């Protein structure tokens, strides 16, 4: 009886071992089949980094700070100017009035005309020049403080200019200009001797 029992026990052990091997092999086959039929991962493209917005810049001893940019629509209304006799000015595109503050962070006066607001540039590199002062003077502050004398650490002086810009333009920035200090200690008023920087604009409706 012991012989028969031992024989049956040995057969059972072999069956269990064979069953374990079969299950192990089946598991491996299922793993490779699933791996072969799995959808390949989507290719990972380069991540586009969006540069942060910049609303102030320091050029030489002048700190420029964005104050406002107002979308005035396609008409500069004479009724909203400083004089009742001003005629409307119309455009097929739009007018934007930009105000930027300039502050002297140095230790000596920065003379008149040693700083200014330049052109507007959009995300496609299109350039829009400021409108002629005599054309839009009645929509600008009086006195006009663009390029005014800057005393050290005084309150920022606002400079306002009006631009005619394409309706299709987005991502607008404005170019800022500041004269370099010359050998005599004075800041240059020559446009060819000015450094520049761009800051972003936040456009708001009128």
Protein backbone atom coordinates (compact mmCIF):
# COMPACT_ATOMS: atom_id res chain seq x y z
CA UNK A 1 0.00 0.00 0.00
CA UNK A 2 2.87 2.36 0.84
CA UNK A 3 4.36 1.74 -2.61
CA UNK A 4 1.11 2.61 -4.35
CA UNK A 5 0.69 5.74 -2.19
CA UNK A 6 4.24 6.94 -2.85
CA UNK A 7 3.81 6.33 -6.55
CA UNK A 8 0.60 8.33 -6.64
CA UNK A 9 2.20 11.13 -4.62
CA UNK A 10 5.16 11.31 -7.04
CA UNK A 11 2.86 11.47 -10.05
CA UNK A 12 0.86 14.24 -8.42
CA UNK A 13 4.05 16.22 -7.75
CA UNK A 14 5.16 15.81 -11.36
CA UNK A 15 1.74 16.93 -12.58
CA UNK A 16 1.88 20.00 -10.38
CA UNK A 17 5.39 20.80 -11.65
CA UNK A 18 4.33 20.36 -15.26
CA UNK A 19 1.25 22.50 -14.66
CA UNK A 20 3.41 25.25 -13.09
CA UNK A 21 5.79 25.17 -16.10
CA UNK A 22 2.84 25.36 -18.52
CA UNK A 23 1.36 28.35 -16.65
CA UNK A 24 4.79 30.08 -16.59
CA UNK A 25 5.34 29.56 -20.33
CA UNK A 26 1.78 30.70 -21.09
CA UNK A 27 2.37 33.86 -19.04
CA UNK A 28 5.54 34.63 -21.01
CA UNK A 29 3.73 34.07 -24.32
CA UNK A 30 0.84 36.34 -23.26
CA UNK A 31 3.35 39.05 -22.21
CA UNK A 32 5.16 39.02 -25.56
CA UNK A 33 1.89 38.89 -27.55
CA UNK A 34 0.51 41.94 -25.66
CA UNK A 35 3.79 43.79 -26.12
CA UNK A 36 3.84 43.05 -29.85
CA UNK A 37 0.25 44.20 -30.37
CA UNK A 38 0.41 47.26 -28.09
CA UNK A 39 0.09 50.69 -29.74
CA UNK A 40 3.51 52.36 -29.96
CA UNK A 41 3.84 55.52 -27.83
CA UNK A 42 3.23 58.82 -29.55
CA UNK A 43 6.50 60.54 -30.51
CA UNK A 44 7.30 63.33 -28.12
CA UNK A 45 8.01 66.56 -30.02
CA UNK A 46 10.10 69.41 -28.71
CA UNK A 47 8.35 71.41 -25.99
CA UNK A 48 7.95 75.01 -27.09
CA UNK A 49 8.99 77.37 -24.33
CA UNK A 50 6.91 80.53 -24.12
CA UNK A 51 9.07 83.45 -23.00
CA UNK A 52 7.71 85.36 -20.00
CA UNK A 53 6.11 88.75 -20.57
CA UNK A 54 8.28 91.77 -19.81
CA UNK A 55 6.70 95.07 -18.77
CA UNK A 56 9.75 97.05 -17.67
CA UNK A 57 13.36 97.49 -18.75
CA UNK A 58 16.39 99.41 -17.56
CA UNK A 59 18.55 100.93 -20.30
CA UNK A 60 21.69 102.66 -19.08
CA UNK A 61 20.40 104.82 -16.16
CA UNK A 62 16.76 104.96 -17.29
CA UNK A 63 14.11 102.57 -16.05
CA UNK A 64 11.08 102.27 -18.35
CA UNK A 65 7.78 100.90 -17.02
CA UNK A 66 4.69 100.04 -19.06
CA UNK A 67 1.65 102.05 -17.91
CA UNK A 68 -1.12 101.49 -20.45
CA UNK A 69 -1.95 100.75 -24.09
CA UNK A 70 -5.46 101.67 -25.22
CA UNK A 71 -7.14 100.38 -28.39
CA UNK A 72 -8.88 103.51 -29.69
CA UNK A 73 -10.59 101.72 -32.57
CA UNK A 74 -10.42 102.90 -36.17
CA UNK A 75 -11.41 106.52 -35.47
CA UNK A 76 -9.69 109.20 -33.41
CA UNK A 77 -12.78 111.18 -32.49
CA UNK A 78 -12.32 114.94 -32.54
CA UNK A 79 -14.89 115.19 -29.75
CA UNK A 80 -12.49 113.28 -27.47
CA UNK A 81 -9.51 115.51 -28.25
CA UNK A 82 -8.38 118.58 -26.32
CA UNK A 83 -10.12 120.98 -28.71
CA UNK A 84 -13.65 121.19 -30.05
CA UNK A 85 -12.40 122.16 -33.51
CA UNK A 86 -10.42 118.95 -34.10
CA UNK A 87 -11.62 116.83 -37.03
CA UNK A 88 -11.90 113.05 -36.75
CA UNK A 89 -9.02 110.94 -38.07
CA UNK A 90 -10.05 107.61 -39.59
CA UNK A 91 -8.15 104.43 -40.42
CA UNK A 92 -8.89 101.13 -42.12
CA UNK A 93 -6.98 99.50 -39.24
CA UNK A 94 -6.78 100.66 -35.59
CA UNK A 95 -5.15 103.28 -33.39
CA UNK A 96 -3.32 102.35 -30.18
CA UNK A 97 -2.28 104.94 -27.61
CA UNK A 98 0.72 103.78 -25.54
CA UNK A 99 1.96 105.32 -22.30
CA UNK A 100 5.30 104.35 -20.75
CA UNK A 101 6.94 105.87 -17.68
CA UNK A 102 10.65 106.81 -17.62
CA UNK A 103 12.62 107.19 -14.39
CA UNK A 104 16.22 108.27 -13.81
CA UNK A 105 17.99 105.66 -11.66
CA UNK A 106 21.35 107.42 -11.89
CA UNK A 107 22.95 110.16 -9.79
CA UNK A 108 22.82 113.12 -12.21
CA UNK A 109 20.22 114.78 -14.41
CA UNK A 110 19.47 113.16 -17.77
CA UNK A 111 18.98 116.00 -20.22
CA UNK A 112 16.07 116.50 -22.61
CA UNK A 113 15.77 114.33 -25.73
CA UNK A 114 18.07 111.64 -24.30
CA UNK A 115 15.22 109.08 -24.26
CA UNK A 116 12.11 108.27 -26.26
CA UNK A 117 9.54 105.68 -27.32
CA UNK A 118 10.28 103.98 -30.62
CA UNK A 119 8.26 101.74 -32.92
CA UNK A 120 5.73 99.02 -32.11
CA UNK A 121 6.68 95.53 -33.30
CA UNK A 122 4.23 92.62 -33.61
CA UNK A 123 4.81 88.86 -33.33
CA UNK A 124 5.47 88.60 -37.08
CA UNK A 125 8.16 91.30 -37.00
CA UNK A 126 5.98 93.97 -38.60
CA UNK A 127 7.02 97.48 -37.55
CA UNK A 128 4.65 100.38 -36.89
CA UNK A 129 6.05 103.88 -36.38
CA UNK A 130 4.46 106.45 -34.06
CA UNK A 131 2.15 108.89 -35.79
CA UNK A 132 3.49 112.38 -36.47
CA UNK A 133 3.10 114.56 -33.40
CA UNK A 134 1.52 117.47 -35.27
CA UNK A 135 -1.18 115.10 -36.62
CA UNK A 136 -2.30 113.71 -33.27
CA UNK A 137 -1.16 116.43 -30.85
CA UNK A 138 -4.71 117.17 -29.73
CA UNK A 139 -5.05 113.60 -28.38
CA UNK A 140 -1.74 113.83 -26.50
CA UNK A 141 -1.05 115.42 -23.10
CA UNK A 142 -0.11 119.09 -22.92
CA UNK A 143 2.71 119.49 -22.13
CA UNK A 144 4.17 116.54 -24.00
CA UNK A 145 6.68 114.92 -21.62
CA UNK A 146 8.32 112.50 -24.05
CA UNK A 147 12.08 113.05 -23.84
CA UNK A 148 11.72 115.43 -20.87
CA UNK A 149 14.49 116.16 -18.39
CA UNK A 150 14.80 113.31 -15.87
CA UNK A 151 16.03 114.13 -12.36
CA UNK A 152 17.51 111.35 -10.21
CA UNK A 153 14.90 109.08 -8.57
CA UNK A 154 12.01 111.44 -9.29
CA UNK A 155 8.55 109.98 -9.98
CA UNK A 156 8.45 108.33 -13.45
CA UNK A 157 7.66 110.75 -16.27
CA UNK A 158 4.87 109.48 -18.59
CA UNK A 159 5.39 109.51 -22.34
CA UNK A 160 2.38 108.92 -24.57
CA UNK A 161 2.38 108.21 -28.31
CA UNK A 162 -0.28 107.06 -30.78
CA UNK A 163 0.32 104.34 -33.37
CA UNK A 164 -1.67 103.11 -36.36
CA UNK A 165 -1.45 99.30 -36.22
CA UNK A 166 -2.77 96.46 -38.37
CA UNK A 167 -5.89 94.73 -37.08
CA UNK A 168 -4.18 91.40 -37.77
CA UNK A 169 -1.24 92.16 -35.48
CA UNK A 170 -0.86 90.33 -32.16
CA UNK A 171 1.86 90.02 -29.53
CA UNK A 172 2.65 93.72 -29.63
CA UNK A 173 5.84 95.11 -28.09
CA UNK A 174 7.23 98.63 -27.97
CA UNK A 175 10.83 99.66 -28.54
CA UNK A 176 12.38 101.93 -25.89
CA UNK A 177 15.33 104.23 -26.51
CA UNK A 178 17.90 105.70 -24.11
CA UNK A 179 21.05 107.67 -24.91
CA UNK A 180 24.49 106.35 -23.98
CA UNK A 181 26.69 108.32 -21.62
CA UNK A 182 29.40 110.17 -23.54
CA UNK A 183 32.96 110.97 -22.48
CA UNK A 184 31.84 114.35 -21.13
CA UNK A 185 29.41 112.64 -18.73
CA UNK A 186 26.33 113.73 -20.71
CA UNK A 187 23.79 111.35 -22.25
CA UNK A 188 23.64 111.33 -26.03
CA UNK A 189 20.59 112.73 -27.83
CA UNK A 190 21.74 111.33 -31.16
CA UNK A 191 19.35 108.52 -32.26
CA UNK A 192 22.40 106.66 -33.59
CA UNK A 193 23.92 106.74 -30.10
CA UNK A 194 20.95 105.28 -28.25
CA UNK A 195 20.49 101.78 -26.84
CA UNK A 196 17.13 100.04 -27.03
CA UNK A 197 14.98 97.33 -25.49
CA UNK A 198 11.51 95.86 -26.06
CA UNK A 199 8.71 95.47 -23.52
CA UNK A 200 5.30 93.87 -23.95
CA UNK A 201 2.00 95.74 -24.23
CA UNK A 202 -1.33 94.85 -22.60
CA UNK A 203 -3.99 96.23 -24.93
CA UNK A 204 -7.24 97.39 -23.33
CA UNK A 205 -10.35 98.78 -25.08
CA UNK A 206 -11.12 102.47 -24.87
